[in-house]
mmCIF file of C-alpha atoms in Angstrom:
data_model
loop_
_atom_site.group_PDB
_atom_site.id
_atom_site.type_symbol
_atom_site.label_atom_id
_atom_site.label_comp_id
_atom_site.label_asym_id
_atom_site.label_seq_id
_atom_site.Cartn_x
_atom_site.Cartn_y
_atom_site.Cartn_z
ATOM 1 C CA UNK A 1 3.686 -65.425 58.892
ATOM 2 C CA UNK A 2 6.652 -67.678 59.215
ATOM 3 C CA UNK A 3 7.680 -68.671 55.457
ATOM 4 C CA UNK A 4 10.890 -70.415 56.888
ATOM 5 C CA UNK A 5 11.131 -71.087 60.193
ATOM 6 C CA UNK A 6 13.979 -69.411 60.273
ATOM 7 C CA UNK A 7 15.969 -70.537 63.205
ATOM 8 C CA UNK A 8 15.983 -74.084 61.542
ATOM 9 C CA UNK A 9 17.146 -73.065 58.457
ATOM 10 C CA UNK A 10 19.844 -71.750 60.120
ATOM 11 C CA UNK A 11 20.636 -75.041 61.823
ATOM 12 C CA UNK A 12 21.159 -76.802 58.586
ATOM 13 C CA UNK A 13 22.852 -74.052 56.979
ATOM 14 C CA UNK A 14 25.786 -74.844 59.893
ATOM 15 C CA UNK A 15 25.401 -78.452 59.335
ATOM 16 C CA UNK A 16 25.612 -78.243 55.574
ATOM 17 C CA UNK A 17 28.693 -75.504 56.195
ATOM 18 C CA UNK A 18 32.118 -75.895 53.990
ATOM 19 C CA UNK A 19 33.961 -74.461 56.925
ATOM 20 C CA UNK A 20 34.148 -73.721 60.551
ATOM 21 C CA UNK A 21 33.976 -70.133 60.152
ATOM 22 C CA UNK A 22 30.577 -70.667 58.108
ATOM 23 C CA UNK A 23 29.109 -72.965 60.719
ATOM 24 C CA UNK A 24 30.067 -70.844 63.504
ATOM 25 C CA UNK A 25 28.554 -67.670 62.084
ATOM 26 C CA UNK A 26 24.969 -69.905 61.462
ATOM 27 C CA UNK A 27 24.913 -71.338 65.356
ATOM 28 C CA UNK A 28 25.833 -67.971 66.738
ATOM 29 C CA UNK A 29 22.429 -67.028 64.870
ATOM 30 C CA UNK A 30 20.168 -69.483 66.102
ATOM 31 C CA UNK A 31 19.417 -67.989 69.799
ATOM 32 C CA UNK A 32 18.379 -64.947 68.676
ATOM 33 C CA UNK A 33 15.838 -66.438 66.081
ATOM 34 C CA UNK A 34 14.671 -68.947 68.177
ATOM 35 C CA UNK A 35 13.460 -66.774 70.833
ATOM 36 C CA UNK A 36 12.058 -63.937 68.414
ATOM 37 C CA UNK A 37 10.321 -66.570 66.698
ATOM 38 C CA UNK A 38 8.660 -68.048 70.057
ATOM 39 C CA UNK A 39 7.895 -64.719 71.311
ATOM 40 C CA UNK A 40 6.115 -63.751 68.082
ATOM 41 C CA UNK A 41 4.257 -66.510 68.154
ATOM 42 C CA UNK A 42 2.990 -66.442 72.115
ATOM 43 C CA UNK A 43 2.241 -62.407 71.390
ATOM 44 C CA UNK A 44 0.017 -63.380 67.908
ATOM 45 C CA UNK A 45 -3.620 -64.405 67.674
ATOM 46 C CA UNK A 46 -2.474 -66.811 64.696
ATOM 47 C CA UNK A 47 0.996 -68.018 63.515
ATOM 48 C CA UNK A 48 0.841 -69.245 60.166
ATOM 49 C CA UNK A 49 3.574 -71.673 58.522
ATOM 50 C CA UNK A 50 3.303 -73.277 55.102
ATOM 51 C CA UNK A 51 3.698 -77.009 55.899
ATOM 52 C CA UNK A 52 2.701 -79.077 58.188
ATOM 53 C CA UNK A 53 6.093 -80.406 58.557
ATOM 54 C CA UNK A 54 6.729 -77.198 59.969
ATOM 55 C CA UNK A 55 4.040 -77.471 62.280
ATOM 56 C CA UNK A 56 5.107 -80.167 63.917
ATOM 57 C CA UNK A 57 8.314 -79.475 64.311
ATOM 58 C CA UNK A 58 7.114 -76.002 66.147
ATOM 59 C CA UNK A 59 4.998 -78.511 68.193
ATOM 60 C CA UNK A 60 7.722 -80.877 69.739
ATOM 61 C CA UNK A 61 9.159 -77.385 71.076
ATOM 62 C CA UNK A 62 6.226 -76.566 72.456
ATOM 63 C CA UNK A 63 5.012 -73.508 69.921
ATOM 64 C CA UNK A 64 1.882 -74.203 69.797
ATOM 65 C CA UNK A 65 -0.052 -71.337 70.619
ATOM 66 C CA UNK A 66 -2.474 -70.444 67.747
ATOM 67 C CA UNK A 67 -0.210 -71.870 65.525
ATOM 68 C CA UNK A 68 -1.689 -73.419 62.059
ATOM 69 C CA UNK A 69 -0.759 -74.131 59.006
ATOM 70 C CA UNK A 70 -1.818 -72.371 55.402
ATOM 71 C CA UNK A 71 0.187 -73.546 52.312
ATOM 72 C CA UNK A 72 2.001 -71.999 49.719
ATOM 73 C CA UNK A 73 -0.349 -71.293 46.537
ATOM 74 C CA UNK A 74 0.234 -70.706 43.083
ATOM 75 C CA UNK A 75 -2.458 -69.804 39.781
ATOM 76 C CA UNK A 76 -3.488 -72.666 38.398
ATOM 77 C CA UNK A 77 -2.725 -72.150 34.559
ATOM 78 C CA UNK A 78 -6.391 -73.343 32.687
ATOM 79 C CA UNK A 79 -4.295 -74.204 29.705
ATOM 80 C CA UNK A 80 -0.838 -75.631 29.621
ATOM 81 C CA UNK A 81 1.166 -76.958 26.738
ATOM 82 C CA UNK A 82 1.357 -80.788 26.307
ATOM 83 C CA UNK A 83 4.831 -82.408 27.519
ATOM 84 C CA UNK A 84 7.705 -82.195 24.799
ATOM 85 C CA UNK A 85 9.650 -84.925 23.451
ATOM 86 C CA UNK A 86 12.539 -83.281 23.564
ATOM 87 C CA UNK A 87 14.867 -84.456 26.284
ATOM 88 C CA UNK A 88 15.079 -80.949 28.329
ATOM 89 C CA UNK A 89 15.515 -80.688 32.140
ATOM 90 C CA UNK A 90 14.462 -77.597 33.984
ATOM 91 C CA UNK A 91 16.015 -76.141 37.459
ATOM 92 C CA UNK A 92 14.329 -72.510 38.133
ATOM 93 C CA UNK A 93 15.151 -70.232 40.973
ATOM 94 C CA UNK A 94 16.805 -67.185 41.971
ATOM 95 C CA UNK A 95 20.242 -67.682 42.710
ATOM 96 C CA UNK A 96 20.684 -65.263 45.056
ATOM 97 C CA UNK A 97 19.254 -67.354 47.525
ATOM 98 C CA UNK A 98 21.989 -69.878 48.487
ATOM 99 C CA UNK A 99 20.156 -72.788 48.827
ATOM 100 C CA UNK A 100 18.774 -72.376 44.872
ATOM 101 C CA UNK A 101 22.013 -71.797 43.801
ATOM 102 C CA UNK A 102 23.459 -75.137 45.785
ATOM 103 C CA UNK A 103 21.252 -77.121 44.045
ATOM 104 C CA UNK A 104 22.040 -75.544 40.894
ATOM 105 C CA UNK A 105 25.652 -76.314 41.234
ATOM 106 C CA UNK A 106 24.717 -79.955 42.796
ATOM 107 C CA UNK A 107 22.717 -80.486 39.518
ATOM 108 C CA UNK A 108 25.314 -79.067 36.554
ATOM 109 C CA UNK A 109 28.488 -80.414 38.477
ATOM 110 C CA UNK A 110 27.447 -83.762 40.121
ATOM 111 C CA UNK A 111 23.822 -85.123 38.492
ATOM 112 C CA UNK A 112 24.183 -83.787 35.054
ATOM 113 C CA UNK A 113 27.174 -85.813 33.668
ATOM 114 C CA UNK A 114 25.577 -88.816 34.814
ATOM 115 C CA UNK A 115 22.522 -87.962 32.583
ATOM 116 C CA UNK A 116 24.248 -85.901 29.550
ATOM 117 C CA UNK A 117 26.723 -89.292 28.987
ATOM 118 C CA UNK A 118 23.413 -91.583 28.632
ATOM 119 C CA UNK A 119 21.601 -88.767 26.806
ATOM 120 C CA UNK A 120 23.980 -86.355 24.634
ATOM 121 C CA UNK A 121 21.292 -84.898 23.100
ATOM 122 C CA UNK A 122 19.707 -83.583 26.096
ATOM 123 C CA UNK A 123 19.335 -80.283 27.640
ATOM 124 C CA UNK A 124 19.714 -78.506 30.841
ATOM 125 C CA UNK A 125 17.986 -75.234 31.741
ATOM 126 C CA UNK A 126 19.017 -72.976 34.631
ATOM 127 C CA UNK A 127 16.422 -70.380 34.417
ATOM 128 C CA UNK A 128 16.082 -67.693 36.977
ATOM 129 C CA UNK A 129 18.071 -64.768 38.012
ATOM 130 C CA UNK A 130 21.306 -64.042 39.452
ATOM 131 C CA UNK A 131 22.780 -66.798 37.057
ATOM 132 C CA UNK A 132 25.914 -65.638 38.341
ATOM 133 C CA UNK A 133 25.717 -66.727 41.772
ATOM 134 C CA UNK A 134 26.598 -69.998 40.683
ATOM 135 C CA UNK A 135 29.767 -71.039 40.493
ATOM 136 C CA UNK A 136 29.887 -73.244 36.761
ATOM 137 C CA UNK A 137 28.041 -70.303 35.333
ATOM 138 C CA UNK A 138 31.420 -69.037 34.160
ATOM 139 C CA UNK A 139 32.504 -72.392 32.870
ATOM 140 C CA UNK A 140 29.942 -72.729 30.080
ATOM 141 C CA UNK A 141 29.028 -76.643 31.176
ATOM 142 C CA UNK A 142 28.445 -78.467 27.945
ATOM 143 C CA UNK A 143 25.120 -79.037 27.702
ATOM 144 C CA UNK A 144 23.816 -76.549 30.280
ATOM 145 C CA UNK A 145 22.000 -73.062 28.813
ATOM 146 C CA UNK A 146 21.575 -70.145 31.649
ATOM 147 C CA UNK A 147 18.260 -68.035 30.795
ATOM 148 C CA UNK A 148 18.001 -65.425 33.670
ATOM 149 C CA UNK A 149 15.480 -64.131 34.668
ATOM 150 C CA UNK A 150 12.352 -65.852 32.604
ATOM 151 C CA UNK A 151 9.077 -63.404 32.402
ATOM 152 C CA UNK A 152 6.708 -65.790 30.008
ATOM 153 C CA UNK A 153 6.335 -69.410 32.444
ATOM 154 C CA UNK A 154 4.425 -70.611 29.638
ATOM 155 C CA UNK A 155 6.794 -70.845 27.556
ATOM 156 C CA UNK A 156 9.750 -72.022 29.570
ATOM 157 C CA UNK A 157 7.258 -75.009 30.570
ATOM 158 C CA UNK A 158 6.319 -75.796 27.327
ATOM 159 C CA UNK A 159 9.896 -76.081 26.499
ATOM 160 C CA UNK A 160 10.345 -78.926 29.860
ATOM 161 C CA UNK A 161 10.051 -82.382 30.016
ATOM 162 C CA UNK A 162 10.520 -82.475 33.443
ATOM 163 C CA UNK A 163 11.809 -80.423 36.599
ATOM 164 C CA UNK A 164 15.126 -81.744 38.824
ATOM 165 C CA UNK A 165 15.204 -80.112 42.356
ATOM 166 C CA UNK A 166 18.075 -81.714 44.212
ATOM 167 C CA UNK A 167 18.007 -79.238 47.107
ATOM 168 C CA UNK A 168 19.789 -80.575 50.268
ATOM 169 C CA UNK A 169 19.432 -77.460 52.490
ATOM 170 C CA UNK A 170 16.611 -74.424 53.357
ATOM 171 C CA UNK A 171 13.575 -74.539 54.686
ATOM 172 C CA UNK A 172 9.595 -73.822 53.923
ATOM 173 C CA UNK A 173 8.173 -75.451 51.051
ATOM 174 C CA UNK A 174 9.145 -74.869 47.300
ATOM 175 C CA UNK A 175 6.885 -73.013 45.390
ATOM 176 C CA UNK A 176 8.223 -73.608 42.260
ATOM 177 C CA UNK A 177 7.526 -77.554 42.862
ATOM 178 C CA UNK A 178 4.171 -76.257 42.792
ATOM 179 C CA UNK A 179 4.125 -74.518 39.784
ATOM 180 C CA UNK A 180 5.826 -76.978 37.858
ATOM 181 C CA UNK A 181 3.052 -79.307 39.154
ATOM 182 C CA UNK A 182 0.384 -77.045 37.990
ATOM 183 C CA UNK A 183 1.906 -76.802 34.755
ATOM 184 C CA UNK A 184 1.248 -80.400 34.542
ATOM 185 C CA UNK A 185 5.360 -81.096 34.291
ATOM 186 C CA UNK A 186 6.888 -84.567 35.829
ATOM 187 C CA UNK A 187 9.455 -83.592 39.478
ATOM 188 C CA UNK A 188 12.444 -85.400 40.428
ATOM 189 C CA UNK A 189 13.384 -84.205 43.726
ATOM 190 C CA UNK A 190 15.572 -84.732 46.763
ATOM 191 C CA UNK A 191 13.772 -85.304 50.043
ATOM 192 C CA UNK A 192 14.692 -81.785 51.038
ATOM 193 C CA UNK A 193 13.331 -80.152 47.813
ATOM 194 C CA UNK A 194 10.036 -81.927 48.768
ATOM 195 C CA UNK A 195 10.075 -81.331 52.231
ATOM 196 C CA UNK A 196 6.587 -80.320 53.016
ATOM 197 C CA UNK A 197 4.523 -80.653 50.088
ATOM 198 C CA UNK A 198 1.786 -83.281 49.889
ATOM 199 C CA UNK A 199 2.513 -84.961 46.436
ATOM 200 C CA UNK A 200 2.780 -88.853 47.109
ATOM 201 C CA UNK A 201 6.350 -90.349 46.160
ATOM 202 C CA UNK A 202 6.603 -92.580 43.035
ATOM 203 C CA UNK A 203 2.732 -91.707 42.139
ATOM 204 C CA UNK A 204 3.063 -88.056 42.036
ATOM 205 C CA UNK A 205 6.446 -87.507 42.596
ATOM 206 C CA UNK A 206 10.099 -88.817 42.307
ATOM 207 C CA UNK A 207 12.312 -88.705 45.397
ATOM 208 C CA UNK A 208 15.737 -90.016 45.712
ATOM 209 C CA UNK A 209 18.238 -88.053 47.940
ATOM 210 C CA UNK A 210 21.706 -89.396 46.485
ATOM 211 C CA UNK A 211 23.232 -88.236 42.552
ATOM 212 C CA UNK A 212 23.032 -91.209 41.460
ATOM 213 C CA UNK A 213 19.115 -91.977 42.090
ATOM 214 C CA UNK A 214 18.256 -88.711 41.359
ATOM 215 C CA UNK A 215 20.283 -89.490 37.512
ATOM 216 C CA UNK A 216 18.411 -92.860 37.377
ATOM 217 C CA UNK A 217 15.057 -91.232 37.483
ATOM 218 C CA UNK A 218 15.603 -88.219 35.523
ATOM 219 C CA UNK A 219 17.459 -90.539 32.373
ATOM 220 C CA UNK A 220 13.864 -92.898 33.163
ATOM 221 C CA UNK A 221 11.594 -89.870 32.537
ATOM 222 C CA UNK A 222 13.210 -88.531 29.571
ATOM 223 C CA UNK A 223 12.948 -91.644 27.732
ATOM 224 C CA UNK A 224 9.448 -93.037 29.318
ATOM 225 C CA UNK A 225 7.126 -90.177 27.310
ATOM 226 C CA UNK A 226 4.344 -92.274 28.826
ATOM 227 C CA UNK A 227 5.294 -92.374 32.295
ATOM 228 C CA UNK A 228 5.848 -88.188 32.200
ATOM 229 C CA UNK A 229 2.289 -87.458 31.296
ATOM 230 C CA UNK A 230 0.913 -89.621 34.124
ATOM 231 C CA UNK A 231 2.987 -88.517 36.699
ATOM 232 C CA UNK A 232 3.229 -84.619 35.333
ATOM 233 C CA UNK A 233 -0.929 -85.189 35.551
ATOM 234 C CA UNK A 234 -1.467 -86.887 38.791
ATOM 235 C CA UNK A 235 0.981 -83.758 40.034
ATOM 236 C CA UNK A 236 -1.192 -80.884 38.868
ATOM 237 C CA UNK A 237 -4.338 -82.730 39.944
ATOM 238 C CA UNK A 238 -2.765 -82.913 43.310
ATOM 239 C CA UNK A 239 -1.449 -79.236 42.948
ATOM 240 C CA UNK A 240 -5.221 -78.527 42.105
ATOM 241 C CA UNK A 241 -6.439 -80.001 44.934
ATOM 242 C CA UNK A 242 -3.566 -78.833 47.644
ATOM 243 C CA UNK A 243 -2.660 -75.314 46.348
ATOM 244 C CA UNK A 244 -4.964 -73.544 43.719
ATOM 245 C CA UNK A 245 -4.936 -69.921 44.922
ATOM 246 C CA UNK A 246 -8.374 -69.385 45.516
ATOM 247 C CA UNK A 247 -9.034 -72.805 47.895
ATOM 248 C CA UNK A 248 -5.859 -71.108 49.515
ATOM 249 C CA UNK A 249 -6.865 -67.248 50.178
ATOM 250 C CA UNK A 250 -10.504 -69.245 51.021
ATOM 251 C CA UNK A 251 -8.626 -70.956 53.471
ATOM 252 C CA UNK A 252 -7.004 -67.654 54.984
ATOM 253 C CA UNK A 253 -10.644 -66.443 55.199
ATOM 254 C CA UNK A 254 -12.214 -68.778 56.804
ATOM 255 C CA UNK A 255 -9.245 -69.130 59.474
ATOM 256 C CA UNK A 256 -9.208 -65.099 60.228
ATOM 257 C CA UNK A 257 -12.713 -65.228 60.574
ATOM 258 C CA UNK A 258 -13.422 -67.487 62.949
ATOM 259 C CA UNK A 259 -10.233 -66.009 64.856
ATOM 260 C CA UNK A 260 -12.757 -63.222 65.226
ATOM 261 C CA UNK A 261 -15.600 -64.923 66.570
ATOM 262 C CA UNK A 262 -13.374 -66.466 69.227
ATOM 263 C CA UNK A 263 -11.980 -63.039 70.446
ATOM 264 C CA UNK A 264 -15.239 -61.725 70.333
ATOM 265 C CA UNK A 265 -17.121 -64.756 72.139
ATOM 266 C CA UNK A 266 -14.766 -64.120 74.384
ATOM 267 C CA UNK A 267 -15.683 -60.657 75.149
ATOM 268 C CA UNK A 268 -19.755 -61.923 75.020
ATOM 269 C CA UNK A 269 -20.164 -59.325 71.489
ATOM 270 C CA UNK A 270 -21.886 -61.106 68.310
ATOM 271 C CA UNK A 271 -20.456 -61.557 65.030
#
């Protein structure tokens, strides 16, 4: 089960390095994952990955063998809260993943002035643990309010007019683009942060990879109530349709299954 495939995520870690020490230390990595990750995969029955970016990219390297893809699910809540008109902008992860925290820093230091001096009465929330891992945590950011770790989503959503993900590094999809969806809540997102997931740009979802863009569609939603519904709802029906939890699991059934009646068609015994 390759979440990440890990090798690449190493690769733009080097790219995306602050120093040469940093990038060194990622390339020296990427042998060694590389060839554990094509071994596992010629040694396994199946190979699962969570996008079908993913798959193809395993496919121009030729790692193909029994390789498919099964995507990231998340509960579909039955009810969610409407959309607030309060002008409050969500970023939840766990920061000690470096990639989360990144885009947490990306977001406070870079993307929120641009929104906070067109809207001074709006909100950021950094919700998730290890708070700390980011560097402006310590600076209070005016603005900006830290949660930690959250435990009721309901409430944290119902609080959100929309969720900004401008990750520019990692790999695998991002779950909590799903669950934002499902909670019927509007994305801005880099290219990156989307990488992988199915929602449609500009129908679905809002993708712009530079600060300035990402600003621009953020300061649109929070002052377009209209436009937030419709694209928060055309997300969850597409998070519905792509990655409800049972449809998923279903879909991990039906692939293990007739894994099964291959091998044992093979071997002439009936399933």
């Amino acid at each position: 089960d390759l979440d990440d495939v890990e090798h690449r995520v190493k690769l733009r870690s080097a790219w995306m390095a602050g120093s040469n020490f940093s990038m060194l230390s990622n390339l020296m990595q990427v042998p060694a994952l590389y060839w554990a990750e094509r071994s596992a995969a010629k040694r396994s029955r199946r190979t699962f990955l969570c996008s079908e970016d993913d798959r193809h990219y395993l496919d121009r390297l030729g790692i193909t063998h029994g390789v498919t893809t099964i995507p990231n699910a998340v509960a579909m809540p039955s009810i969610y809260p409407a959309l607030p008109q309060t002008a409050t902008t969500l970023f939840l992860g766990g920061y000690h993943y470096e990639p989360n925290a990144q885009a947490a820093q990306r977001l406070i230091t870079r993307i929120w002035p641009l929104i906070f001096r067109q809207i001074p009465e709006a909100r950021l929330i950094i919700a998730g643990a290890s708070p700390e891992c980011i560097p402006s945590f310590h600076s209070s950011p005016e603005g900006v309010e830290f949660t930690g770790f959250v435990d009721e989503l309901g409430a944290l959503y119902g609080g959100t007019k929309l969720v900004c993900s401008p990750i520019d590094t990692g790999g695998g999809t991002r779950v909590k683009l799903i669950e934002a969806a499902a909670w019927g809540r509007p994305i801005v997102s880099t290219s990156m942060g989307a990488e992988g997931l199915s929602f449609e740009n500009e129908t679905e979802i809002l993708i712009h990879d530079d600060d300035e863009g990402v600003a621009t569609e953020c300061i649109r939603l929070l002052r377009d109530h209209q436009l937030s519904v419709e694209l928060g709802q055309a997300a969850r029906r597409r998070a519905a349709s792509t990655y409800e939890l049972g449809a998923v699991r279903q879909l991990i059934k039906d692939n293990l299954l007739n894994g099964l009646r291959q091998r044992n068609s093979s071997r002439g015994v009936s399933c």
